[in-house]
Short mmCIF file of C-alpha atoms in Angstrom, two decimals:
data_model
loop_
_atom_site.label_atom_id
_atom_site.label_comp_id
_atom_site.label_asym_id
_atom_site.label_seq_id
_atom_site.Cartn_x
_atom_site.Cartn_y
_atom_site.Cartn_z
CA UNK A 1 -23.45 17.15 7.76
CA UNK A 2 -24.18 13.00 8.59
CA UNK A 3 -23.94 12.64 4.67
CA UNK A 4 -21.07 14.24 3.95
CA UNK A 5 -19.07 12.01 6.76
CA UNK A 6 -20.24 9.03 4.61
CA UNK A 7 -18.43 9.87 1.61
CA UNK A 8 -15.46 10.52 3.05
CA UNK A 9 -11.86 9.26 2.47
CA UNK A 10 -9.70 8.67 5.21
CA UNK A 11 -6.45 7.32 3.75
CA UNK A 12 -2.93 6.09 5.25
CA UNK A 13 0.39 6.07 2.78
CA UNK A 14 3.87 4.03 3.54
CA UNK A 15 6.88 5.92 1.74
CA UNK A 16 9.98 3.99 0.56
CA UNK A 17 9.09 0.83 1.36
CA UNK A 18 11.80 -1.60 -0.15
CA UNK A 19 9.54 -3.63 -2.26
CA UNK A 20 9.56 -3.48 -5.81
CA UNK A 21 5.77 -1.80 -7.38
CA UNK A 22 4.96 -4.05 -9.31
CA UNK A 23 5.12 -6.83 -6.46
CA UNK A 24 2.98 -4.87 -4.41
CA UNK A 25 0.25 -4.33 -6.98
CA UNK A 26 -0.22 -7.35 -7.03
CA UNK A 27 -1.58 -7.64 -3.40
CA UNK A 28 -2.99 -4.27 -3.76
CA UNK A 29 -5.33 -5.64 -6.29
CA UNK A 30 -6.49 -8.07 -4.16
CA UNK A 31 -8.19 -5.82 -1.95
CA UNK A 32 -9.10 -2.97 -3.88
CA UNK A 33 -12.97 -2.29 -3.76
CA UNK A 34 -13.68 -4.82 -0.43
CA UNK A 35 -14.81 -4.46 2.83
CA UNK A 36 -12.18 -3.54 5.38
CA UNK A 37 -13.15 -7.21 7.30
CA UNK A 38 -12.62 -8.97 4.35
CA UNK A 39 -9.55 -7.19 3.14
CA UNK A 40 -7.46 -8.04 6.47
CA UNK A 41 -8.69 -11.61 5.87
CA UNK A 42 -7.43 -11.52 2.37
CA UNK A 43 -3.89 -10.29 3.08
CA UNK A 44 -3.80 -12.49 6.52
CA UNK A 45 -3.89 -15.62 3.84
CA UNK A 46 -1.85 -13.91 0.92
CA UNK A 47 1.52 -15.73 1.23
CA UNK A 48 3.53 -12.58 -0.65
CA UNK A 49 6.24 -10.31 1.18
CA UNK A 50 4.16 -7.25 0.94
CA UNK A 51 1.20 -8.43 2.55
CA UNK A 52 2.13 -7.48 6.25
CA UNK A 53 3.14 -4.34 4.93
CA UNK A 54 -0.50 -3.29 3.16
CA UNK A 55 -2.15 -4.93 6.36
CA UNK A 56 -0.33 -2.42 8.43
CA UNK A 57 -1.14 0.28 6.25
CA UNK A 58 -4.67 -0.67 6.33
CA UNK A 59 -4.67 -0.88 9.78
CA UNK A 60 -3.83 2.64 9.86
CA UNK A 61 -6.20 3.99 7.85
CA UNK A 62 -8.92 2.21 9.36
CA UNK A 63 -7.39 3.70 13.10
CA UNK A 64 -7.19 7.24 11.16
CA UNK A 65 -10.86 6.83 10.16
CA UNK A 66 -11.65 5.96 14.17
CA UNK A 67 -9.34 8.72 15.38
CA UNK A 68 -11.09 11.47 12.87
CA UNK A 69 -14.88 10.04 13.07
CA UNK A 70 -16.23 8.86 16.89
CA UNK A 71 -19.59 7.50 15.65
CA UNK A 72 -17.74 5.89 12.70
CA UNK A 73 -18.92 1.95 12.09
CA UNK A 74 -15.48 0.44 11.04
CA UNK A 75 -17.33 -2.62 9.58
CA UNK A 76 -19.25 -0.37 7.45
CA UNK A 77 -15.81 0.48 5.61
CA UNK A 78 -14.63 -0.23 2.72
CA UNK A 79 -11.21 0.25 0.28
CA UNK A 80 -12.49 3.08 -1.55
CA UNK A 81 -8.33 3.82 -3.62
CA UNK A 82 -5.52 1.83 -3.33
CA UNK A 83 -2.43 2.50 -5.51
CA UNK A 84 1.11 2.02 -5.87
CA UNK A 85 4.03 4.42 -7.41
CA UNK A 86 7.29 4.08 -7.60
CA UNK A 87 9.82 5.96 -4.79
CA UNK A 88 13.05 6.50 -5.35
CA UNK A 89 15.36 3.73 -6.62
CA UNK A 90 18.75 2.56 -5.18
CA UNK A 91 21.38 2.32 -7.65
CA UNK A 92 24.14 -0.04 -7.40
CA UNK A 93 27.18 -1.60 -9.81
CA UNK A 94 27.65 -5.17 -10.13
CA UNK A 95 31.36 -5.70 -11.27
CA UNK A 96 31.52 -8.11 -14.32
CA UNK A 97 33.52 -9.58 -17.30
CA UNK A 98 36.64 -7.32 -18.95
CA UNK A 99 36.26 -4.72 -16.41
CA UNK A 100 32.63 -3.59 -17.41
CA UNK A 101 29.88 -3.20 -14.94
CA UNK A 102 26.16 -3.44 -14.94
CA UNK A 103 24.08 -1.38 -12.97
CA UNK A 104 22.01 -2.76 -10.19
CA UNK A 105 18.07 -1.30 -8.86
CA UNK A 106 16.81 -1.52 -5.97
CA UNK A 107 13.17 -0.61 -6.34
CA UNK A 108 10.96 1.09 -3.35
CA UNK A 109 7.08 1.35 -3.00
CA UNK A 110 4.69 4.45 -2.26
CA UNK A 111 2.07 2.23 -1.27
CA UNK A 112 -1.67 4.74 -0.77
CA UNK A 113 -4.79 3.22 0.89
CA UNK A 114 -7.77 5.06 1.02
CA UNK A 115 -10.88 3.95 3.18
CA UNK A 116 -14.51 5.39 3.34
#
């Protein structure tokens, strides 16, 4: 039973976050495959918008990982998956020249952190 609670996942995911994918990915990559300690060091000295938002995330799955294992060593842990998909996109219409418009998107994140 002790090695089966080593190879497991414990994972956190933030829906519709107002971000644009392929800006998050790129702090996503940053961490993917480190330990938790360095990770949050990482994102504390990434100057991009996203990185409070993946250092909450990964603060929650490092707290779901305490909450669902008691003799769990968080230092141990490390960003086993971390991915980003698109959520739904906001459309809006930019009026321009002889009456036409041009559509407007406002991208959103499903950002997925997995820790084991």
């Amino acid at each position: 039973m002790a090695e089966q609670s080593e190879h497991r996942e414990y994972r956190a995911v933030a829906k519709n976050v107002r971000i644009s994918p392929r800006k998050v990915r790129l702090v996503v990559d940053l961490i993917r495959g480190k330990n938790v300690v360095q990770a949050l060091g990482i994102l504390d000295a990434t100057p991009k918008r996203s990185s409070p938002v993946v250092k909450t995330l990964l603060k929650s799955a490092i707290s779901n990982a305490e909450q669902q294992n008691q003799e769990l060593d968080v230092d141990s842990l490390t960003v086993r998956t971390a991915f980003v998909d698109t959520a739904p996109t906001l459309r809006r219409w930019r009026p321009r020249a002889m009456g036409r418009a041009t559509p407007i998107r406002k991208r959103a994140s499903r950002i997925t952190l997995a820790v084991g």
